[in-house]
Coordinates of C-alpha atoms and ligand atoms in Angstrom, one line a residue:
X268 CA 0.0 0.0 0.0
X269 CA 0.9 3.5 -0.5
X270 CA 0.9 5.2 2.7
X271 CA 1.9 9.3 3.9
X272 CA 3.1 9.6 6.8
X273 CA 3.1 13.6 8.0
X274 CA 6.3 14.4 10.4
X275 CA 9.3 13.3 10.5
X276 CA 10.0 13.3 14.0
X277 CA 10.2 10.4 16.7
X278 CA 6.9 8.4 15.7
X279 CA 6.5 9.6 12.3
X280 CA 10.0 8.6 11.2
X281 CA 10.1 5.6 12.4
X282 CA 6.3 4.4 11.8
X283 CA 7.7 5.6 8.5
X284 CA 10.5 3.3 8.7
X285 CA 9.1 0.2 9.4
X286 CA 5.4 0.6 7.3
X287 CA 8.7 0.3 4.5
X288 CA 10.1 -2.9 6.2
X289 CA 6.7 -4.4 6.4
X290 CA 6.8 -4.2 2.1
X291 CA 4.7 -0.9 2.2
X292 CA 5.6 2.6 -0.4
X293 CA 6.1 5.3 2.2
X294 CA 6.9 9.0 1.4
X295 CA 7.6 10.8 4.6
X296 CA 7.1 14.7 5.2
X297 CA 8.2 17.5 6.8
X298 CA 8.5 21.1 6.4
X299 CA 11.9 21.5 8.0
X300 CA 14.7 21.5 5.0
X301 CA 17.7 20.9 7.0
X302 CA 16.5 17.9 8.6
X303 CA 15.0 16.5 5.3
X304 CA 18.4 17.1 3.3
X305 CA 20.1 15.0 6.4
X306 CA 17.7 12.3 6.1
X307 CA 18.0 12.1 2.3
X308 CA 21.9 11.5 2.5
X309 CA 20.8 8.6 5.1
X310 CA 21.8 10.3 8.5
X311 CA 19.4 9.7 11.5
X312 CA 18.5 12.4 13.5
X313 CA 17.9 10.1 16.4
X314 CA 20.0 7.3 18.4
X315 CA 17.5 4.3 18.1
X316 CA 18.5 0.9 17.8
X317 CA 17.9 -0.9 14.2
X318 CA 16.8 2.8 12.6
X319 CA 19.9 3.0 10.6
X320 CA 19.5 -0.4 9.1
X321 CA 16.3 0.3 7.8
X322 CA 17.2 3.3 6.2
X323 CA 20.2 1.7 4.4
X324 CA 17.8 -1.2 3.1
X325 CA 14.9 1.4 1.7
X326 CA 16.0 4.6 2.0
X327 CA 15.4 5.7 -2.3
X328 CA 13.2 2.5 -2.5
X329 CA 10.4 1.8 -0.7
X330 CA 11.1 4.8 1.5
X331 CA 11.0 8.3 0.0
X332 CA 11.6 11.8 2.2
X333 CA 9.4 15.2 0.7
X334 CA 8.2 18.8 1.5
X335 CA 4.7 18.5 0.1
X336 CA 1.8 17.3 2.1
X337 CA 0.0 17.8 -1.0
X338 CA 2.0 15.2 -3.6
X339 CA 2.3 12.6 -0.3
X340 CA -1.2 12.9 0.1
X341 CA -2.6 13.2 -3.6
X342 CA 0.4 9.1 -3.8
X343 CA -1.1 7.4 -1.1
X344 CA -4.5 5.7 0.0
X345 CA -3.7 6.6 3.7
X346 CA -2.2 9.5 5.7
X347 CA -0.6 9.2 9.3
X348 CA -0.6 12.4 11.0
X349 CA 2.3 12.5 13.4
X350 CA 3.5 15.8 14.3
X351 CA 4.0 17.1 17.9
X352 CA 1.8 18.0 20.3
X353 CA 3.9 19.9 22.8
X354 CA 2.4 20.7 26.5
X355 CA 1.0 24.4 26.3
X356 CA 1.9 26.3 30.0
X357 CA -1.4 25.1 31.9
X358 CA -0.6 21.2 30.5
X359 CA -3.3 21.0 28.0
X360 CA -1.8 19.5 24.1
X361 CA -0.9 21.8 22.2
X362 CA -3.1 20.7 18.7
X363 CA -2.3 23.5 16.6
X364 CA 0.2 21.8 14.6
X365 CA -2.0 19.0 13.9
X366 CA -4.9 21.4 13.0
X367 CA -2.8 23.1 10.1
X368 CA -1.7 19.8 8.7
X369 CA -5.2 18.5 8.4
X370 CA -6.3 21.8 6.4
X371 CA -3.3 21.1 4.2
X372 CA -4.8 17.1 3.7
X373 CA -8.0 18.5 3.1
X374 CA -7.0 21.1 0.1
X375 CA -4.8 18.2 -1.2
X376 CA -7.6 15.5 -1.6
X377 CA -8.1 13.6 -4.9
X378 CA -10.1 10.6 -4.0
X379 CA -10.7 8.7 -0.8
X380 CA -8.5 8.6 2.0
X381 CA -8.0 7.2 5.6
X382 CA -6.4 9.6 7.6
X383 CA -4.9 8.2 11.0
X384 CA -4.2 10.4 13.5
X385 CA -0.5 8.8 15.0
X386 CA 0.4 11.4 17.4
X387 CA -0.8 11.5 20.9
X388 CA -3.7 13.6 21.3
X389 CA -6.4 14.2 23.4
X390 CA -10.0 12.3 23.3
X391 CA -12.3 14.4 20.4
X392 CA -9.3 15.0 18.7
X393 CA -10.1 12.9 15.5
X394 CA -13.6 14.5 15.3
X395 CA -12.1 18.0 15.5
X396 CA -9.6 16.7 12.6
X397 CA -13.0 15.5 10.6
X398 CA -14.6 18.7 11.4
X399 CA -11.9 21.1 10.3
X400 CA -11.0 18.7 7.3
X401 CA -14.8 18.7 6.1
X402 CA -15.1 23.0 6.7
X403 CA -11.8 22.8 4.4
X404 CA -12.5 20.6 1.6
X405 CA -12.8 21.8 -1.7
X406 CA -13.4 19.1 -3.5
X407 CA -16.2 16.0 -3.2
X408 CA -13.6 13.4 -2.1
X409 CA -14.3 10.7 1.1
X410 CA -12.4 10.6 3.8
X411 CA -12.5 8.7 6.9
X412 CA -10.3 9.7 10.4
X413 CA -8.8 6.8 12.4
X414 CA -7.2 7.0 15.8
X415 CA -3.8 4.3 15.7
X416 CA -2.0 5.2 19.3
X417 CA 1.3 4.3 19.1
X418 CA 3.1 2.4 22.1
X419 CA 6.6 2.8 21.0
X420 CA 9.9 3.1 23.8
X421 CA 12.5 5.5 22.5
X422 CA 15.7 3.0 22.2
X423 CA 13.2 0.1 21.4
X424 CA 10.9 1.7 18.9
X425 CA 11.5 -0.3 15.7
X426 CA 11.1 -3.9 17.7
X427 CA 8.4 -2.1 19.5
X428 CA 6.6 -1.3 15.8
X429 CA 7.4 -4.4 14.3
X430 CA 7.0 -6.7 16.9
X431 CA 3.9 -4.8 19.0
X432 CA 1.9 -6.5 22.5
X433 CA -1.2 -4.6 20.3
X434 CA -2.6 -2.7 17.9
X435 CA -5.1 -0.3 18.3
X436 CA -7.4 0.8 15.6
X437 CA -10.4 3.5 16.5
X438 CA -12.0 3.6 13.3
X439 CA -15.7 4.4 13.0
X440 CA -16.5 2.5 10.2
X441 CA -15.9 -1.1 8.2
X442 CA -13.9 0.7 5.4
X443 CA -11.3 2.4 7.3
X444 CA -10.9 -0.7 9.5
X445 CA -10.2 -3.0 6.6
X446 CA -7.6 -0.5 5.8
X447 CA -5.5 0.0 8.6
X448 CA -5.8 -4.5 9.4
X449 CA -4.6 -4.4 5.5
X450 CA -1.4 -2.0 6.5
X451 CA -0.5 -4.1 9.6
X452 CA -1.2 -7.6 8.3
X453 CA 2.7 -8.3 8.3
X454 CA 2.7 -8.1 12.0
X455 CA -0.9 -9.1 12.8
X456 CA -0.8 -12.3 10.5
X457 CA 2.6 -13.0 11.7
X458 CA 4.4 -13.2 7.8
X459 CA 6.5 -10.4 8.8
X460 CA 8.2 -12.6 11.7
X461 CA 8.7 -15.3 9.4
X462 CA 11.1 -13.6 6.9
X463 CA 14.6 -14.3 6.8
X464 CA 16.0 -10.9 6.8
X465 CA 13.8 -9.5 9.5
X466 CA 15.0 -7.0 12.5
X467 CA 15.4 -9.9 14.7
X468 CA 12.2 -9.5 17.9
X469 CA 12.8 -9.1 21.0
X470 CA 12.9 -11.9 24.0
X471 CA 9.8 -12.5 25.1
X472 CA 7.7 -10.8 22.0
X473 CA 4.5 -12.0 20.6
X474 CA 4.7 -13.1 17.5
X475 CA 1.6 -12.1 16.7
X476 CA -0.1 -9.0 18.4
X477 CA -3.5 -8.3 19.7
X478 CA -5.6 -6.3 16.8
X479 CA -8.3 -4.6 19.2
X480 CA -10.5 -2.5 17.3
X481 CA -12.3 0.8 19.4
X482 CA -14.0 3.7 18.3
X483 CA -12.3 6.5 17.8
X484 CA -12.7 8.1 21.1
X485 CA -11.7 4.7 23.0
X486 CA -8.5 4.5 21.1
X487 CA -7.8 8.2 21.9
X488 CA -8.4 7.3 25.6
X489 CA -6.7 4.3 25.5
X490 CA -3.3 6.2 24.8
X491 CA -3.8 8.3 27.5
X492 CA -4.7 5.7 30.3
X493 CA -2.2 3.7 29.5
X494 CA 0.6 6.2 29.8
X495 CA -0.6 7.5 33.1
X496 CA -1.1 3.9 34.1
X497 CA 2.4 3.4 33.7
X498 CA 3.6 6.2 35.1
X499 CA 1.8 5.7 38.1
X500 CA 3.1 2.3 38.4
X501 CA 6.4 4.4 38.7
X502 CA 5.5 6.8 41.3
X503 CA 4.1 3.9 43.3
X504 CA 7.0 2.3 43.4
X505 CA 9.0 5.1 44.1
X506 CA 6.4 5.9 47.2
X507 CA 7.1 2.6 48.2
X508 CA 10.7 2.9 48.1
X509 CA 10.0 5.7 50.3
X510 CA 8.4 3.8 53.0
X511 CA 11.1 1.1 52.6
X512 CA 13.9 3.9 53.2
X513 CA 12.0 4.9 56.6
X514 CA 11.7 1.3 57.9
X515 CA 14.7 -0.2 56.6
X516 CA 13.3 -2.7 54.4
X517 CA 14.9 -2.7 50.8
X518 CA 12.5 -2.1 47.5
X519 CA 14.5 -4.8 45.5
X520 CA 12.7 -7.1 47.9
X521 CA 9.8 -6.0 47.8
X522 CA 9.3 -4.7 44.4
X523 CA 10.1 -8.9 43.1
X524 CA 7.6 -9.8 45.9
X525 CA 5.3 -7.5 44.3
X526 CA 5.7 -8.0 40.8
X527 CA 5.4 -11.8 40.8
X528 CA 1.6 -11.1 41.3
X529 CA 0.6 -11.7 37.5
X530 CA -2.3 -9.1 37.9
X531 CA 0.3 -6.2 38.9
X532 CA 3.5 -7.3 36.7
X533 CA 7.0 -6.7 37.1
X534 CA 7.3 -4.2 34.4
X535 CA 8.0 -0.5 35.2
X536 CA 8.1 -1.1 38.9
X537 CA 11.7 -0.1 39.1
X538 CA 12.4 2.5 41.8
X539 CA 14.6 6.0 41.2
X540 CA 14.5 9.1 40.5
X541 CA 11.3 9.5 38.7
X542 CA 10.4 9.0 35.0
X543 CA 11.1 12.1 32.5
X544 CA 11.1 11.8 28.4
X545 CA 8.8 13.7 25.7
X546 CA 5.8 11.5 26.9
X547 CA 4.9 10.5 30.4
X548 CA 5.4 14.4 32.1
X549 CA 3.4 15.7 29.1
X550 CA 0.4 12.5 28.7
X551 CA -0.1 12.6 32.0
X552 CA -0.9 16.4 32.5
X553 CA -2.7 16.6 29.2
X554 CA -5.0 13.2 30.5
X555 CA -5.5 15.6 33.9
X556 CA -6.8 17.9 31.8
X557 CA -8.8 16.4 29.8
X558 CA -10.5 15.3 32.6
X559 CA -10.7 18.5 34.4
X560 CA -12.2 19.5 31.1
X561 CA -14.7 17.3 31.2
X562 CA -15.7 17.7 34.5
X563 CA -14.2 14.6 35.9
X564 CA -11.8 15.3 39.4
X565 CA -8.9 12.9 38.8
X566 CA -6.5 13.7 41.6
X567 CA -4.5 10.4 41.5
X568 CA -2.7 12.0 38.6
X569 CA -2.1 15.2 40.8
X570 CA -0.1 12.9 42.9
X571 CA 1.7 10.8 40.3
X572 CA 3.2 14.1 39.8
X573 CA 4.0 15.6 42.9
X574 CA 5.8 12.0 43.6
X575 CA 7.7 12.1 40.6
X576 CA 8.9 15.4 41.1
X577 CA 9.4 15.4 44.9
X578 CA 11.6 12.2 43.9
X579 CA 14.3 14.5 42.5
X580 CA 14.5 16.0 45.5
X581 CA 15.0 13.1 47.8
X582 CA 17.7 12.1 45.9
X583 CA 19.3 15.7 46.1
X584 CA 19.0 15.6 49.6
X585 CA 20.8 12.5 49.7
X586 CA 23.7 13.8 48.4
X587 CA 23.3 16.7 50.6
X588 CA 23.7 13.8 53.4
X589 CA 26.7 12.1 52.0
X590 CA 28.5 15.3 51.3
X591 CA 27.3 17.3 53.9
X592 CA 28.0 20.9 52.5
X593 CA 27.9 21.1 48.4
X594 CA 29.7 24.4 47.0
X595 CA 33.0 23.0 45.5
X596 CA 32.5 19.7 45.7
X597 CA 33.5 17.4 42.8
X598 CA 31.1 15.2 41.4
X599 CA 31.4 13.0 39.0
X600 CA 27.8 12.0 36.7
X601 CA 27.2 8.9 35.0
X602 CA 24.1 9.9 32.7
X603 CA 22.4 12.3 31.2
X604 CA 19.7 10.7 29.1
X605 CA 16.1 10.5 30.4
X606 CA 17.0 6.9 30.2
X607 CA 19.5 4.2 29.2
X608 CA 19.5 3.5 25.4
X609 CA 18.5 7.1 24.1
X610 CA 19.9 10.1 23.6
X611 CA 17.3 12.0 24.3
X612 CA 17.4 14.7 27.3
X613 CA 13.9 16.0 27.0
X614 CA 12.4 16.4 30.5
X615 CA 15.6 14.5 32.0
X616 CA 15.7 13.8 35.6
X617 CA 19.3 13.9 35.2
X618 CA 19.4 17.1 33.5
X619 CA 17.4 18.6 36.1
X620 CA 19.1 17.3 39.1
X621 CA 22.8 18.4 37.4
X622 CA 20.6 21.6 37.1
X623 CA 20.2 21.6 41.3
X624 CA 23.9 20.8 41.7
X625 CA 25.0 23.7 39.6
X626 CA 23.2 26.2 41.3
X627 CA 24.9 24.5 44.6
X628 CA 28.1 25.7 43.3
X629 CA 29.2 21.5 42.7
X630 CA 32.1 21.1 40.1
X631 CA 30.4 18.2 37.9
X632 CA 32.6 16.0 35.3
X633 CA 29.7 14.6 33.5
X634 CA 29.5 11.1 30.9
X635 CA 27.0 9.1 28.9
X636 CA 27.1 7.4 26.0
X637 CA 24.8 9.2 23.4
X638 CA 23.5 12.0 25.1
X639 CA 26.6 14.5 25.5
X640 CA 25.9 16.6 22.3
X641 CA 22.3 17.2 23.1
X642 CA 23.1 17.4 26.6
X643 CA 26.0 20.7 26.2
X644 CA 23.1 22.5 23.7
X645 CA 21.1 22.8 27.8
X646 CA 24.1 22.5 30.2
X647 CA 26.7 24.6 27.8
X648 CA 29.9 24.8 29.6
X649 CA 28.3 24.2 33.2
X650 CA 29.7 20.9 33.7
X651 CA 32.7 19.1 32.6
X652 CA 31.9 16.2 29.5
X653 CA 34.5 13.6 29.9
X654 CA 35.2 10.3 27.8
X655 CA 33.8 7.6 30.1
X656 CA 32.0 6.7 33.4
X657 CA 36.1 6.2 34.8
X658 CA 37.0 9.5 34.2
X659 CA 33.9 11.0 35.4
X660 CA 35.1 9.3 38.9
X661 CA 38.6 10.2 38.7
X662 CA 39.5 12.6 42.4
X663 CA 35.2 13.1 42.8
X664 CA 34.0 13.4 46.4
X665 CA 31.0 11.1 44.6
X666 CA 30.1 9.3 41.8
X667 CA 26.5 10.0 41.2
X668 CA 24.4 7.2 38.6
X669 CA 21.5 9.4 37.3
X670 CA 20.8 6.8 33.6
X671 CA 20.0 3.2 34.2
X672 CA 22.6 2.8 30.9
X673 CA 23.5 -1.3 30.7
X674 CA 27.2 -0.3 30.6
X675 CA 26.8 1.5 33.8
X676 CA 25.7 -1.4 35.5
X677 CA 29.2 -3.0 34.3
X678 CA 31.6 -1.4 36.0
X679 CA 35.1 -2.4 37.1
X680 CA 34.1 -1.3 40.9
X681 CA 37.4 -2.0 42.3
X682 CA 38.6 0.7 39.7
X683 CA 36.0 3.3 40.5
X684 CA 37.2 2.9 44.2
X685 CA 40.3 3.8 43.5
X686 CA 39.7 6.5 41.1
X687 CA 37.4 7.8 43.7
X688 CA 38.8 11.0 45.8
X689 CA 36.1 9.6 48.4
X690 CA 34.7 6.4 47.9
X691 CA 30.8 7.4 48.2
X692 CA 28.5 5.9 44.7
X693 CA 24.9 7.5 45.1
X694 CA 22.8 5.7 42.7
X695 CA 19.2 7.1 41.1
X696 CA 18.8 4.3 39.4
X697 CA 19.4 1.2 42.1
X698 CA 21.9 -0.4 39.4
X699 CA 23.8 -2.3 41.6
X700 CA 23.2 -5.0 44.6
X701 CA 24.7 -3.5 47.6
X702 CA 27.1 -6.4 48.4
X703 CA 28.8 -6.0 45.0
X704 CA 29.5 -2.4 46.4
X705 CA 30.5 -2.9 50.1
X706 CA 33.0 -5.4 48.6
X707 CA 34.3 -2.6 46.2
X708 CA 35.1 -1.1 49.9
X709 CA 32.3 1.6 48.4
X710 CA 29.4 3.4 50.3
X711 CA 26.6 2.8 48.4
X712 CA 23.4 4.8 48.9
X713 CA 20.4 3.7 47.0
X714 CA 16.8 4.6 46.3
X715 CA 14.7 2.6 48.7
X716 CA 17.5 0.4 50.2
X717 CA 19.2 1.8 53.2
X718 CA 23.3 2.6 53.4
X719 CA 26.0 -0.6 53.5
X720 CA 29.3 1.3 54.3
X721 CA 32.3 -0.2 54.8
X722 CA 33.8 0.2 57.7
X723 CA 37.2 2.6 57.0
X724 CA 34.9 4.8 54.8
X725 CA 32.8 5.7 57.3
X726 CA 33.8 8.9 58.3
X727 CA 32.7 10.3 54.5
X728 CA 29.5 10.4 54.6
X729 CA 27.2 11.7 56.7
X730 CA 24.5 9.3 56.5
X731 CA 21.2 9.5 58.5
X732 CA 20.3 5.8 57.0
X733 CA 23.2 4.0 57.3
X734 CA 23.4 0.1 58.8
X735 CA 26.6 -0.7 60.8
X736 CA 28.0 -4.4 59.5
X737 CA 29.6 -4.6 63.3
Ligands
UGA289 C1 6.7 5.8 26.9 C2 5.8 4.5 26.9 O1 6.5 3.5 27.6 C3 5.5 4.1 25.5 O2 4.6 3.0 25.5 C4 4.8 5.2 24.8 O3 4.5 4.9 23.4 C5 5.7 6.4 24.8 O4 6.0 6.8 26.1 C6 5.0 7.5 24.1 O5 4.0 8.0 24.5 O6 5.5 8.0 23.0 P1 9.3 6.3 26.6 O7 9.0 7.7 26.9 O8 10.2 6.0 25.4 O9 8.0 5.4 26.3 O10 10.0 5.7 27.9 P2 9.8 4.6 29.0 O11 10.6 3.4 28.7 O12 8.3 4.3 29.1 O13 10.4 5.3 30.3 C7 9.8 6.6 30.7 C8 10.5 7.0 31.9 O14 10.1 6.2 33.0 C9 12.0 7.0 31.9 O15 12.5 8.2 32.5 C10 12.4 5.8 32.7 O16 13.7 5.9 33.2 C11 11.3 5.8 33.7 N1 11.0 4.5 34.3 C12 10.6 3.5 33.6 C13 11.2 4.3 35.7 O17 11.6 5.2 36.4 N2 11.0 3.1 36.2 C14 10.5 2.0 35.5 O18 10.3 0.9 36.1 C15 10.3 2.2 34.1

C-alpha cells in the first residue's frame, strides 16, 4: 500500500520506517529542510536501535523523504498524521500543529483517504480533525479519520513497531478498518516474523499482536490511560521505596515480591529518580486535563506528579547527606539521558538534578554514551563532559548514577574505588546489589534500600540511614 506519513519526527520517522520494512511505499514529510536534506543523505537524527539499518535497506526504494503534504497525500491511499503535540503552560496538548496539517490534507484531496491520527492527542481530537478537514474541503472526495495510538519506547521503537503486545485501531466505520488490518497484516498475520532478513524481535515478544479495534474516542483514551497507568506504576513504586527507606526494608525485595503477582507485573516497577522523556510528564498532564475538562476530578494524577517530582528531590538531599555541604564539591555524573539506550534529554531527571547541583556551586565531570551533544546545547559549559564513566570518577567526592545505561551497570568497581577521591557511589537508578559495592570497599546509597558502608569509609559520609556491618 501507498501510505503518507506527516512528520518526521520520533513516531513519524520511524512508523515511516518500518510501514517500508513491512513491504509498504512510504513518502515521509516534513516542512523543516535541514532535517529532510540530512535524512535524504541517510543520516538519522535520532539514536535508536535498528533505525539506521532500515534506512540503508529502503531509503530511495520503498522509503522516500518530501516537502509536500499535497503530492504525499494526492500518492497514497492513507495519511498518518504524526507531528507534535507539545504541552502548552497550563498542560493541555498543544493541537495546533495538527490542526494546520489536516487543512493542508483537506486542500490536497483527490479521491478517498483514511487519515490516522498517530500522534498523541487528546479524546475528540479525531472529530475536531474530521470537522476542520470537512469545513476545508474543496473538493467532493471521502475521507474517513482513524485513531492508531502508538506504544513505541525511544531506544526500542523499531522492535516495538514491528513486533507490537497490540494494535489499536479506532475507526468508526468497516472501510477504514479494513484498511489499517490491511497496513499491519505483516505483523498481525505473523508473515512479517517469518522472513529471513527481519530486525530480529525481541525476547519475550508475541509473535503475533492483539488487533483490538475501538471507536475513535476509546483509542484516543486508551493512549492516555495507558501512559498515566504506567507512570503511576512508577510513582508507586517510588512511594514505596520511600516507605522502605523509613523502615529499613529494601524495594529490590519487595518490588520482586510485588511483581510476581501476574495481575500487577513486574514491568516499570523499578524505583529511582522518577520517570522524564517527551511523553509520560506531558500525557499525563494533558490526561489531567482532559478530565478536568470534562468535568471529571482525577487527583490520583495530581499525585503521580507531585511523587515524581518530589523524587528528584530526595535524591538531592541524599547527596546533601553524603556530602554534607555542596559548593565546591566534585562530582562525577554517570548519565544524562532521560533513560538508558537514548539520547534523548527531553524532561531528563538527570538534567534537572545536574541543574540543582549547579546552582549549589558542585564542580560536575559529566558522561554518557549518546547524550553528550544534546546534553552541552542545555548544560553549555556548566559541567565538565568527559570520555567515560572512569574519568567522570577520577579525584570526585562522589560518583552519582543518574541513567539506568546497561554499561553503567558494568563497572570495574574495584577501579571506581580507586579512582574515587572519596569512595561514596549515590545511585538514582538502584543499578547495583549493595554487596557488590560494600566489597568494592564503596558506600553505596540507594533509592529505597538503606546505606551498607564499609567500615574505613565511614567517616565520608554523613549518612542519617546507614546500617553498621559490626
Ligand atoms: C513511553 C511509553 O513506555 C511508550 O509505551 C509510549 O509509546 C511512549 O512513552 C510515548 O507515549 O510515545 P518512553 O517515553 O520512550 O515510552 O520511555 P519509557 O521506557 O516508558 O520510560 C519513561 C520514563 O520512566 C524514563 O525516564 C524511565 O527511566 C522511567 N522508568 C521506567 C522508571 O523510572 N521506572 C521504570 O520501572 C520504568
Amino acid at each position: 500500500m501507498k501510505i503518507a506519513v506527516i512528520g518526521s519526527g520520533y513516531v513519524g520517522l520511524v512508523a515511516a520506517a518500518c510501514f517500508a520494512e513491512m513491504g509498504h511505499s512510504v513518502i515521509c514529510v516534513d516542512n523543516d529542510e535541514r532535517k529532510l536534506s540530512a535524512l535524504q543523505r541517510g543520516e538519522i537524527p535520532i539514536h535508536e536501535l535498528y533505525l539506521p539499518e532500515l534506512l540503508e535497506r529502503h531509503l530511495g526504494r520503498r522509503l522516500h523523504f518530501s516537502n509536500s503534504i499535497k503530492d504525499a497525500v494526492q500518492a497514497c491511499s492513507a495519511v498518518f498524521i504524526a507531528v507534535g503535540t507539545p504541552p502548552l503552560e497550563n498542560g493541555e496538548a498543544d493541537l495546533s500543529f495538527v490542526e494546520a496539517v489536516a487543512r493542508e490534507i483537506a486542500l490536497s484531496l483527490n479521491g478517498y483517504k483514511v487519515i490516522v491520527e498517530k500522534s498523541t492527542v487528546p479524546v475528540y481530537t479525531s472529530d475536531w480533525i474530521r470537522r476542520v478537514m470537512k469545513r476545508t474541503c474543496t473538493a467532493g472526495s471521502g475521507f474517513d479519520v482513524v485513531s492508531n495510538p502508538e506504544f513505541l519506547r525511544e531506544g526500542t521503537a523499531v522492535t516495538d513497531f514491528l513486533y507490537p503486545d497490540r494494535i489499536v485501531v479506532g475507526a468508526d466505520n468497516q472501510r477504514s478498518r479494513e484498511l489499517l488490518r490491511e497496513i499491519y497484516s505483516p505483523t498481525i498475520d505473523g508473515s512479517y516474523s517469518a522472513q529471513a532478513d527481519r530486525i530480529p524481535e525481541p525476547t519475550n515478544s508475541q509473535t503475533k499482536p492483539k488487533l483490538i479495534m475501538t471507536s475513535a474516542k476509546s483509542a484516543e483514551l486508551i493512549k492516555h490511560a495507558s501512559n498515566a497507568f504506567l507512570a503511576m506504576k512508577i510513582s508507586f513504586i517510588n512511594a514505596v521505596a520511600n516507605v522502605c527507606e523509613q523502615v529499613d526494608a529494601d524495594i529490590e525485595e519487595v518490588r520482586k515480591g510485588i511483581g510476581a503477582d501476574r495481575r500487577i507485573g513486574s514491568a516499570f516497577l523499578n524505583a529511582g529518580i522518577g520517570y522524564g522523556g517527551s511523553c509520560f510528564p506531558k500525557d499525563v498532564a494533558a490526561f489531567r486535563s482532559v478530565a478536568q475538562q470534562v468535568g471529571c476530578s482525577f487527583p490520583l494524577l495530581d499525585d503521580v506528579i507531585k511523587i515524581n517530582s518530589e523524587q528528584r528531590h530526595r535524591f538531592l538531599r541524599k547527596v546533601r547527606e553524603t556530602l554534607w555541604t555542596l559548593k565546591g564539591k566534585r562530582l562525577g555524573v554517570l548519565g544524562l539521558a532521560f533513560k538508558g539506550g537514548t539520547d534523548d534529554i527531553r524532561e531528563s531527571p538527570a538534567i534537572e538534578i545536574i541543574k540543582l547541583l549547579v546552582s549549589e556551586h558542585c564542580s560536575i565531570r559529566a558522561y554518557d554514551p549518546a547524550a553528550m551533544d544534546r546534553a552541552r546545547e542545555v548544560l553549555k559549559e556548566s559541567v565538565s563532559y568527559v570520555a567515560d564513566c572512569y574519568e567522570a570518577a577520577e579525584g570526585a567526592d562522589a560518583l552519582l548514577v543518574l541513567t539506568d545505561w546497561e554499561d553503567f551497570s558494568q563497572l570495574d568497581l574495584k577501579r571506581i574505588r580507586g579512582l574515587l577521591k572519596y569512595p561514596n557511589v549515590i545511585d538514582g537508578r538502584n543499578l547495583y546489589s549493595r554487596e557488590a559495592m560494600l566489597n568494592a570497599g564503596l558506600t553505596y546509597i540507594s533509592v529505597g534500600r538503606s546505606t551498607l558502608k564499609p567500615i574505613a569509609s565511614s567517616e565520608h559520609a554523613v549518612d542519617a540511614i546507614s546500617v553498621s556491618l559490626e
